[in-house]
N, CA, C and O of each residue as an XYZ file, in Angstrom:
704
protein
N       0.848     -1.161      0.000
C       0.000      0.000      0.000
C       0.904      1.237      0.000
O       1.915      1.280      0.701
N       0.530      2.226     -0.785
C       1.303      3.467     -0.819
C       0.346      4.594     -1.170
O       0.057      4.825     -2.344
N      -0.142      5.290     -0.163
C      -1.141      6.330     -0.382
C      -0.553      7.733     -0.441
O      -1.047      8.584     -1.181
N       0.475      7.973      0.316
C       0.933      9.350      0.464
C       2.275      9.622     -0.199
O       2.834     10.706     -0.037
N       2.791      8.673     -0.929
C       4.042      8.898     -1.639
C       5.294      8.722     -0.799
O       6.371      9.152     -1.211
N       5.179      8.095      0.379
C       6.350      7.874      1.229
C       6.932      6.481      1.057
O       7.803      6.089      1.833
N       6.494      5.742      0.092
C       6.948      4.371     -0.082
C       5.935      3.407      0.498
O       4.831      3.809      0.867
N       6.304      2.127      0.582
C       5.375      1.115      1.092
C       4.922      1.442      2.516
O       5.678      1.984      3.322
N       3.662      1.095      2.800
C       3.086      1.356      4.118
C       2.544      0.062      4.702
O       2.235     -0.884      3.978
N       2.435      0.040      6.013
C       1.795     -1.114      6.641
C       0.278     -0.955      6.539
O      -0.211      0.002      5.939
N      -0.457     -1.886      7.122
C      -1.919     -1.861      6.987
C      -2.573     -0.653      7.651
O      -3.751     -0.384      7.414
N      -1.825      0.081      8.481
C      -2.367      1.273      9.149
C      -1.886      2.566      8.509
O      -2.183      3.655      9.000
N      -1.148      2.449      7.417
C      -0.685      3.624      6.702
C       0.647      4.178      7.175
O       1.045      5.262      6.748
N       1.346      3.462      8.050
C       2.662      3.904      8.517
C       3.705      3.428      7.505
O       3.791      2.233      7.222
N       4.499      4.354      6.956
C       5.530      3.932      6.003
C       6.454      2.886      6.631
O       6.902      3.043      7.766
N       6.734      1.820      5.881
C       7.581      0.750      6.413
C       9.008      1.224      6.659
O       9.772      0.561      7.360
N       9.365      2.352      6.095
C      10.695      2.911      6.335
C      10.874      3.309      7.808
O      12.003      3.369      8.296
N       9.793      3.576      8.501
C       9.884      4.015      9.896
C      10.219      2.854     10.825
O      11.185      2.940     11.584
N       9.448      1.772     10.785
C       9.659      0.643     11.690
C      10.197     -0.599     10.998
O      10.650     -1.525     11.672
N      10.159     -0.643      9.687
C      10.460     -1.872      8.982
C       9.197     -2.714      8.901
O       8.094     -2.225      9.145
N       9.367     -3.964      8.562
C       8.230     -4.881      8.462
C       8.303     -5.834      9.649
O       9.238     -6.626      9.770
N       7.310     -5.746     10.516
C       7.273     -6.565     11.728
C       6.337     -7.743     11.561
O       5.429     -7.725     10.730
N       6.570     -8.757     12.356
C       5.641     -9.864     12.488
C       4.277     -9.275     12.874
O       4.222     -8.361     13.698
N       3.183     -9.776     12.299
C       1.864     -9.210     12.599
C       1.479     -9.272     14.083
O       0.611     -8.514     14.516
N       2.100    -10.151     14.864
C       1.788    -10.252     16.292
C       2.483     -9.189     17.140
O       2.065     -8.936     18.270
N       3.539     -8.563     16.612
C       4.366     -7.702     17.453
C       3.599     -6.531     18.065
O       3.533     -6.412     19.288
N       3.025     -5.675     17.241
C       2.378     -4.476     17.784
C       1.128     -4.792     18.617
O       0.890     -4.105     19.610
N       0.311     -5.807     18.257
C      -0.789     -6.166     19.162
C      -0.297     -6.620     20.543
O      -0.912     -6.293     21.559
N       0.814     -7.375     20.580
C       1.373     -7.783     21.871
C       1.896     -6.578     22.648
O       1.642     -6.444     23.845
N       2.620     -5.712     21.964
C       3.159     -4.511     22.604
C       2.023     -3.647     23.153
O       2.106     -3.139     24.272
N       0.978     -3.487     22.368
C      -0.170     -2.700     22.810
C      -0.850     -3.294     24.030
O      -1.269     -2.561     24.926
N      -0.962     -4.613     24.075
C      -1.583     -5.261     25.234
C      -0.744     -5.056     26.493
O      -1.284     -4.787     27.566
N       0.576     -5.184     26.358
C       1.451     -4.959     27.513
C       1.249     -3.551     28.060
O       1.126     -3.363     29.270
N       1.217     -2.581     27.184
C       1.081     -1.190     27.617
C      -0.315     -0.940     28.199
O      -0.445     -0.262     29.218
N      -1.350     -1.478     27.565
C      -2.714     -1.291     28.069
C      -2.913     -1.982     29.422
O      -3.518     -1.407     30.327
N      -2.411     -3.205     29.563
C      -2.524     -3.911     30.843
C      -1.752     -3.182     31.939
O      -2.183     -3.146     33.092
N      -0.626     -2.611     31.581
C       0.162     -1.850     32.550
C      -0.608     -0.634     33.037
O      -0.513     -0.262     34.207
N      -1.363     -0.020     32.152
C      -2.180      1.129     32.551
C      -3.258      0.715     33.548
O      -3.548      1.452     34.491
N      -3.846     -0.451     33.346
C      -4.830     -0.960     34.307
C      -4.146     -1.217     35.652
O      -4.683     -0.877     36.706
N      -2.953     -1.822     35.603
C      -2.220     -2.077     36.842
C      -1.852     -0.783     37.558
O      -1.893     -0.722     38.787
N      -1.494      0.246     36.806
C      -1.185      1.531     37.429
C      -2.431      2.123     38.094
O      -2.357      2.628     39.214
N      -3.565      2.061     37.408
C      -4.796      2.583     37.999
C      -5.145      1.834     39.283
O      -5.529      2.447     40.279
N      -5.013      0.510     39.258
C      -5.307     -0.282     40.452
C      -4.360      0.074     41.595
O      -4.782      0.173     42.747
N      -3.085      0.265     41.278
C      -2.112      0.633     42.304
C      -2.464      1.986     42.906
O      -2.358      2.174     44.118
N      -2.883      2.927     42.067
C      -3.267      4.248     42.586
C      -4.514      4.141     43.471
O      -4.629      4.854     44.468
N      -5.430      3.266     43.117
C      -6.615      3.040     43.949
C      -6.200      2.463     45.302
O      -6.719      2.870     46.341
N      -5.275      1.526     45.284
C      -4.746      0.962     46.522
C      -4.038      2.044     47.340
O      -4.237      2.142     48.551
N      -3.224      2.842     46.685
C      -2.491      3.906     47.383
C      -3.455      4.887     48.036
O      -3.172      5.418     49.110
N      -4.584      5.126     47.397
C      -5.584      6.035     47.951
C      -6.064      5.544     49.318
O      -6.457      6.344     50.167
N      -6.032      4.234     49.524
C      -6.448      3.660     50.803
C      -5.319      3.661     51.836
O      -5.573      3.605     53.039
N      -4.080      3.724     51.364
C      -2.930      3.585     52.258
C      -2.238      4.892     52.616
O      -1.533      4.965     53.622
N      -2.431      5.914     51.809
C      -1.624      7.133     51.930
C      -2.454      8.275     52.505
O      -3.604      8.484     52.118
N      -1.862      8.995     53.418
C      -2.498     10.190     53.969
C      -2.513     11.257     52.878
O      -1.457     11.576     52.332
N      -3.678     11.819     52.541
C      -3.784     12.747     51.404
C      -2.822     13.933     51.465
O      -2.349     14.401     50.430
N      -2.533     14.418     52.668
C      -1.643     15.575     52.777
C      -0.220     15.244     52.341
O       0.536     16.137     51.958
N       0.144     13.979     52.398
C       1.505     13.576     52.029
C       1.668     13.364     50.535
O       2.775     13.466     50.006
N       0.566     13.069     49.851
C       0.704     12.686     48.444
C      -0.653     12.812     47.752
O      -1.608     12.132     48.128
N      -0.738     13.674     46.749
C      -1.956     13.761     45.951
C      -1.902     12.625     44.930
O      -1.169     12.700     43.944
N      -2.667     11.598     45.169
C      -2.615     10.373     44.367
C      -2.872     10.645     42.888
O      -2.280      9.992     42.028
N      -3.734     11.586     42.588
C      -4.118     11.838     41.193
C      -3.031     12.544     40.393
O      -2.944     12.354     39.180
N      -2.204     13.352     41.041
C      -1.260     14.179     40.280
C       0.209     13.859     40.535
O       1.079     14.392     39.847
N       0.497     13.016     41.491
C       1.882     12.699     41.835
C       2.436     11.645     40.887
O       1.713     10.756     40.436
N       3.728     11.756     40.593
C       4.396     10.773     39.726
C       4.187      9.361     40.266
O       4.147      9.141     41.476
N       4.057      8.426     39.358
C       3.782      7.041     39.722
C       4.817      6.484     40.688
O       4.453      5.813     41.653
N       6.088      6.744     40.453
C       7.134      6.206     41.328
C       6.979      6.724     42.754
O       7.233      5.995     43.713
N       6.565      7.975     42.894
C       6.361      8.549     44.227
C       5.122      7.959     44.897
O       5.123      7.710     46.103
N       4.067      7.737     44.115
C       2.858      7.123     44.673
C       3.182      5.721     45.184
O       2.736      5.334     46.265
N       3.952      4.963     44.414
C       4.363      3.624     44.845
C       5.148      3.690     46.150
O       4.901      2.916     47.075
N       6.080      4.607     46.214
C       6.909      4.763     47.415
C       6.031      5.079     48.633
O       6.209      4.495     49.703
N       5.094      5.998     48.461
C       4.199      6.369     49.564
C       3.278      5.206     49.945
O       3.002      4.993     51.126
N       2.807      4.462     48.952
C       1.944      3.309     49.245
C       2.699      2.274     50.077
O       2.141      1.696     51.010
N       3.963      2.043     49.739
C       4.770      1.091     50.510
C       4.960      1.575     51.943
O       4.955      0.776     52.880
N       5.128      2.881     52.108
C       5.254      3.436     53.464
C       3.958      3.251     54.246
O       3.985      3.144     55.472
N       2.830      3.212     53.552
C       1.529      3.106     54.202
C       1.071      1.692     54.493
O      -0.045      1.494     54.973
N       1.911      0.701     54.213
C       1.507     -0.689     54.431
C       1.153     -0.990     55.883
O       0.430     -1.948     56.160
N       1.652     -0.185     56.804
C       1.343     -0.389     58.218
C      -0.138     -0.252     58.533
O      -0.591     -0.693     59.590
N      -0.895      0.353     57.629
C      -2.346      0.484     57.827
C      -3.049     -0.866     57.747
O      -4.199     -0.998     58.165
N      -2.357     -1.865     57.212
C      -2.927     -3.213     57.108
C      -2.478     -3.992     58.340
O      -1.298     -4.319     58.466
N      -3.390     -4.288     59.238
C      -3.024     -4.889     60.525
C      -2.649     -6.368     60.410
O      -1.771     -6.833     61.136
N      -3.284     -7.098     59.532
C      -3.008     -8.521     59.378
C      -1.690     -8.705     58.627
O      -1.530     -8.221     57.507
N      -0.748     -9.413     59.258
C       0.590     -9.566     58.674
C       0.566    -10.285     57.323
O       1.278     -9.887     56.400
N      -0.238    -11.328     57.200
C      -0.317    -12.066     55.931
C      -0.875    -11.174     54.824
O      -0.389    -11.204     53.693
N      -1.887    -10.390     55.149
C      -2.457     -9.466     54.161
C      -1.451     -8.384     53.783
O      -1.323     -8.017     52.615
N      -0.736     -7.876     54.798
C       0.266     -6.844     54.539
C       1.355     -7.383     53.599
O       1.796     -6.688     52.683
N       1.777     -8.623     53.840
C       2.791     -9.248     52.977
C       2.250     -9.415     51.554
O       2.962     -9.160     50.583
N       1.009     -9.837     51.437
C       0.373    -10.015     50.130
C       0.325     -8.694     49.359
O       0.646     -8.654     48.172
N      -0.074     -7.625     50.030
C      -0.175     -6.316     49.380
C       1.216     -5.776     49.052
O       1.404     -5.148     48.010
N       2.188     -6.013     49.927
C       3.563     -5.586     49.658
C       4.106     -6.277     48.406
O       4.722     -5.640     47.552
N       3.871     -7.575     48.311
C       4.295     -8.331     47.123
C       3.594     -7.797     45.870
O       4.205     -7.664     44.810
N       2.317     -7.498     46.010
C       1.561     -6.934     44.889
C       2.189     -5.616     44.431
O       2.386     -5.410     43.234
N       2.503     -4.727     45.371
C       3.112     -3.439     45.007
C       4.464     -3.637     44.325
O       4.788     -2.925     43.375
N       5.252     -4.600     44.803
C       6.536     -4.886     44.147
C       6.330     -5.381     42.722
O       7.073     -5.005     41.815
N       5.321     -6.224     42.526
C       5.025     -6.718     41.176
C       4.541     -5.597     40.260
O       4.905     -5.557     39.084
N       3.729     -4.694     40.788
C       3.275     -3.551     39.990
C       4.465     -2.671     39.622
O       4.561     -2.189     38.493
N       5.362     -2.464     40.567
C       6.555     -1.657     40.291
C       7.368     -2.269     39.151
O       7.825     -1.554     38.258
N       7.546     -3.579     39.180
C       8.257     -4.281     38.109
C       7.512     -4.152     36.784
O       8.124     -3.905     35.745
N       6.203     -4.318     36.822
C       5.358     -4.193     35.628
C       5.507     -2.810     35.004
O       5.686     -2.691     33.792
N       5.435     -1.770     35.823
C       5.491     -0.406     35.294
C       6.879     -0.060     34.774
O       7.015      0.695     33.811
N       7.897     -0.604     35.403
C       9.259     -0.399     34.906
C       9.418     -1.037     33.525
O      10.010     -0.452     32.617
N       8.882     -2.238     33.389
C       8.940     -2.939     32.101
C       8.101     -2.200     31.066
O       8.511     -2.081     29.911
N       6.937     -1.703     31.462
C       6.089     -0.924     30.562
C       6.840      0.286     30.030
O       6.796      0.585     28.836
N       7.530      0.979     30.933
C       8.293      2.155     30.511
C       9.369      1.778     29.500
O       9.600      2.500     28.530
N      10.024      0.644     29.732
C      11.053      0.190     28.790
C      10.442     -0.099     27.421
O      11.010      0.274     26.394
N       9.296     -0.758     27.405
C       8.629     -1.032     26.129
C       8.145      0.257     25.462
O       8.374      0.474     24.272
N       7.480      1.098     26.233
C       6.828      2.282     25.661
C       7.818      3.342     25.206
O       7.528      4.098     24.278
N       8.973      3.410     25.838
C       9.930      4.466     25.512
C      11.095      3.956     24.678
O      12.164      4.565     24.659
N      10.890      2.856     24.001
C      11.900      2.308     23.098
C      11.472      2.512     21.654
O      10.285      2.608     21.343
N      12.458      2.575     20.793
C      12.203      2.564     19.348
C      12.225      1.108     18.913
O      13.027      0.324     19.421
N      11.361      0.737     17.985
C      11.219     -0.666     17.606
C      11.416     -0.893     16.105
O      10.484     -1.332     15.431
N      12.590     -0.608     15.573
C      12.807     -0.921     14.157
C      13.028     -2.420     13.979
O      13.659     -3.062     14.819
N      12.511     -2.973     12.891
C      12.798     -4.369     12.565
C      14.186     -4.399     11.940
O      14.469     -3.638     11.015
N      15.046     -5.269     12.438
C      16.414     -5.363     11.935
C      16.522     -6.641     11.125
O      16.361     -7.739     11.659
N      16.793     -6.500      9.840
C      16.913     -7.682      8.987
C      18.283     -8.320      9.182
O      19.310     -7.640      9.180
N      18.276     -9.620      9.348
C      19.503    -10.391      9.489
C      19.516    -11.463      8.414
O      18.526    -11.660      7.709
N      20.630    -12.149      8.293
C      20.712    -13.221      7.307
C      19.628    -14.275      7.529
O      19.065    -14.807      6.572
N      19.346    -14.567      8.773
C      18.422    -15.653      9.096
C      17.128    -15.126      9.698
O      16.676    -15.628     10.728
N      16.537    -14.137      9.081
C      15.259    -13.627      9.559
C      15.370    -12.228     10.129
O      16.316    -11.491      9.849
N      14.404    -11.890     10.916
C      14.325    -10.556     11.503
C      14.266    -10.690     13.013
O      13.593    -11.576     13.539
N      14.962     -9.823     13.699
C      14.821     -9.776     15.149
C      14.355     -8.379     15.512
O      14.497     -7.441     14.728
N      13.812     -8.254     16.676
C      13.284     -6.971     17.112
C      14.093     -6.512     18.320
O      14.248     -7.243     19.299
N      14.601     -5.293     18.231
C      15.366     -4.702     19.322
C      14.712     -3.384     19.689
O      14.513     -2.518     18.837
N      14.383     -3.240     20.954
C      13.859     -1.964     21.435
C      15.019     -1.090     21.854
O      15.646     -1.330     22.886
N      15.306     -0.080     21.059
C      16.418      0.818     21.370
C      15.950      1.887     22.326
O      14.960      2.574     22.076
N      16.669      2.022     23.424
C      16.344      3.047     24.411
C      17.054      4.336     24.046
O      18.236      4.335     23.701
N      16.326      5.427     24.126
C      16.876      6.737     23.813
C      17.620      7.297     25.018
O      18.651      7.953     24.869
N      17.101      7.038     26.196
C      17.663      7.592     27.426
C      19.023      6.957     27.719
O      19.129      5.732     27.775
N      20.061      7.769     27.907
C      21.386      7.223     28.227
C      21.349      6.412     29.526
O      20.623      6.746     30.462
N      22.132      5.359     29.561
C      22.215      4.548     30.769
C      21.150      3.480     30.880
O      21.119      2.742     31.865
N      20.276      3.380     29.893
C      19.259      2.334     29.909
C      19.646      1.281     28.886
O      20.297      1.587     27.887
N      19.253      0.059     29.131
C      19.646     -1.003     28.213
C      18.536     -1.287     27.205
O      17.350     -1.102     27.477
N      18.967     -1.741     26.041
C      18.028     -2.085     24.983
C      17.312     -3.388     25.333
O      17.828     -4.205     26.096
N      16.120     -3.573     24.767
C      15.369     -4.814     24.918
C      15.570     -5.642     23.661
O      15.350     -5.149     22.555
N      15.978     -6.876     23.811
C      16.182     -7.760     22.663
C      15.113     -8.846     22.699
O      15.095     -9.683     23.601
N      14.230     -8.825     21.720
C      13.161     -9.811     21.638
C      13.467    -10.774     20.508
O      13.807    -10.349     19.404
N      13.352    -12.063     20.771
C      13.565    -13.055     19.728
C      12.410    -13.079     18.744
O      11.418    -12.369     18.907
N      12.557    -13.906     17.725
C      11.534    -14.008     16.687
C      10.167    -14.422     17.225
O       9.141    -14.053     16.654
N      10.143    -15.181     18.315
C       8.858    -15.680     18.820
C       8.226    -14.741     19.854
O       7.122    -15.006     20.330
N       8.911    -13.655     20.204
C       8.408    -12.671     21.173
C       8.026    -13.319     22.498
O       7.072    -12.890     23.147
N       8.765    -14.352     22.904
C       8.428    -15.090     24.128
C       8.361    -14.171     25.341
O       7.449    -14.295     26.159
N       9.309    -13.255     25.469
C       9.315    -12.353     26.626
C       8.090    -11.437     26.610
O       7.458    -11.211     27.642
N       7.770    -10.922     25.444
C       6.609    -10.045     25.309
C       5.322    -10.813     25.617
O       4.440    -10.310     26.313
N       5.226    -12.025     25.094
C       4.057    -12.865     25.368
C       3.958    -13.177     26.867
O       2.868    -13.164     27.439
N       5.101    -13.455     27.493
C       5.119    -13.746     28.928
C       4.672    -12.531     29.734
O       3.963    -12.669     30.731
N       5.084    -11.346     29.305
C       4.670    -10.130     30.003
C       3.168     -9.887     29.866
O       2.536     -9.404     30.805
N       2.591    -10.214     28.713
C       1.135    -10.100     28.559
C       0.451    -10.988     29.603
O      -0.491    -10.555     30.266
N       0.921    -12.219     29.747
C       0.326    -13.137     30.720
C       0.561    -12.663     32.152
O      -0.350    -12.696     32.979
N       1.782    -12.225     32.439
C       2.135    -11.777     33.793
C       1.323    -10.546     34.198
O       0.826    -10.466     35.321
N       1.194     -9.587     33.273
C       0.468     -8.356     33.588
C      -1.035     -8.612     33.690
O      -1.726     -7.960     34.471
N      -1.544     -9.572     32.892
C      -2.956     -9.975     33.009
C      -3.206    -10.609     34.371
O      -4.209    -10.328     35.028
N      -2.279    -11.468     34.783
C      -2.403    -12.124     36.085
C      -2.402    -11.096     37.216
O      -3.129    -11.249     38.197
N      -1.598    -10.065     37.081
C      -1.540     -9.013     38.097
C      -2.878     -8.269     38.191
O      -3.336     -7.945     39.286
N      -3.495     -8.004     37.044
C      -4.825     -7.374     37.048
C      -5.825     -8.296     37.745
O      -6.624     -7.843     38.565
N      -5.781     -9.569     37.424
C      -6.730    -10.509     38.019
C      -6.474    -10.687     39.513
O      -7.416    -10.869     40.284
N      -5.209    -10.638     39.927
C      -4.898    -10.717     41.354
C      -5.565     -9.549     42.086
O      -6.101     -9.716     43.182
N      -5.523     -8.374     41.471
C      -6.215     -7.209     42.058
C      -7.711     -7.502     42.149
O      -8.330     -7.333     43.200
N      -8.278     -7.947     41.024
C      -9.725     -8.171     40.956
C     -10.201     -9.208     41.970
O     -11.267     -9.057     42.566
N      -9.405    -10.259     42.164
C      -9.856    -11.385     42.980
C      -9.443    -11.309     44.447
O     -10.070    -11.940     45.298
N      -8.387    -10.538     44.756
C      -7.888    -10.600     46.126
C      -7.500     -9.245     46.714
O      -8.011     -8.871     47.770
N      -6.624     -8.513     46.069
C      -6.010     -7.339     46.689
C      -7.046     -6.302     47.094
O      -7.009     -5.804     48.220
N      -7.967     -5.967     46.201
C      -8.928     -4.922     46.577
C      -9.843     -5.389     47.710
O     -10.333     -4.567     48.485
N     -10.076     -6.697     47.813
C     -10.894     -7.212     48.909
C     -10.166     -7.084     50.243
O     -10.765     -6.728     51.257
N      -8.862     -7.380     50.231
C      -8.046     -7.258     51.437
C      -8.034     -5.818     51.924
O      -8.126     -5.558     53.123
N      -7.922     -4.887     50.990
C      -7.764     -3.487     51.384
C      -9.096     -2.764     51.569
O      -9.104     -1.611     52.000
N     -10.207     -3.400     51.260
C     -11.511     -2.765     51.500
C     -11.744     -2.508     52.989
O     -12.555     -1.657     53.353
N     -11.038     -3.241     53.845
C     -11.171     -3.041     55.287
C     -10.556     -1.713     55.737
O     -10.858     -1.230     56.828
N      -9.708     -1.128     54.915
C      -9.029      0.112     55.279
C      -9.968      1.289     55.172
O     -10.997      1.225     54.499
N      -9.607      2.346     55.833
C     -10.405      3.571     55.768
C     -10.474      4.040     54.315
O      -9.483      3.977     53.588
N     -11.622      4.497     53.910
C     -11.768      5.038     52.558
C     -11.499      6.524     52.613
O     -12.137      7.259     53.366
N     -10.566      6.949     51.823
C     -10.226      8.364     51.738
C     -10.981      8.972     50.571
O     -11.910      8.357     50.047
N     -10.599     10.157     50.162
C     -11.274     10.848     49.068
C     -11.061     10.099     47.756
O      -9.977      9.562     47.529
N     -12.070     10.053     46.890
C     -11.869      9.472     45.563
C     -10.780     10.227     44.808
O     -10.572     11.420     45.025
N     -10.098      9.527     43.930
C      -9.027     10.127     43.140
C      -9.542     11.365     42.430
O     -10.607     11.341     41.813
N      -8.785     12.442     42.519
C      -9.118     13.667     41.817
C      -9.921     14.658     42.636
O      -9.980     15.835     42.281
N     -10.543     14.217     43.725
C     -11.324     15.138     44.550
C     -10.440     15.762     45.611
O      -9.472     15.151     46.064
N     -10.767     16.951     45.997
C     -10.052     17.619     47.078
C     -11.030     17.982     48.174
O     -12.233     18.091     47.938
N     -10.509     18.168     49.373
C     -11.403     18.498     50.486
C     -11.619     19.982     50.598
O     -12.346     20.435     51.482
């Protein structure tokens, strides 16, 4: 396809010169990882709203890393040790998920042609960060889709129930 005179385009009209030609599964997998991460971030912020004193951290406008830090400081609000451990583990998993999301979302993804096929490398623009190397089967990306889905379901099935016992503070975005 070539509509705008920039050379061959993919099915969405993006010139192939920009990203190259990717396996049809690549961008749907990448999109799912990023979308699932957004759900995990929202759930974490909802949890933080229950754990954090509003004067210390405006959950709606504070950077995600700071909200996570404050939520971890607020774990003492959970009196049951097993529940506190469960929520702490959940927050650590969300932190890992969001770090991985940032690596995926802030990388460039050109398809690199090799003698024996194509591999995908996520090049990081930010100095001091490492590139992501995905094999032809995108096993790591597929695993992250499953892992991040499981994290959402863990919230749905357990974490929010554990933390419902906590005091309810102001809904996200509201001020007193």
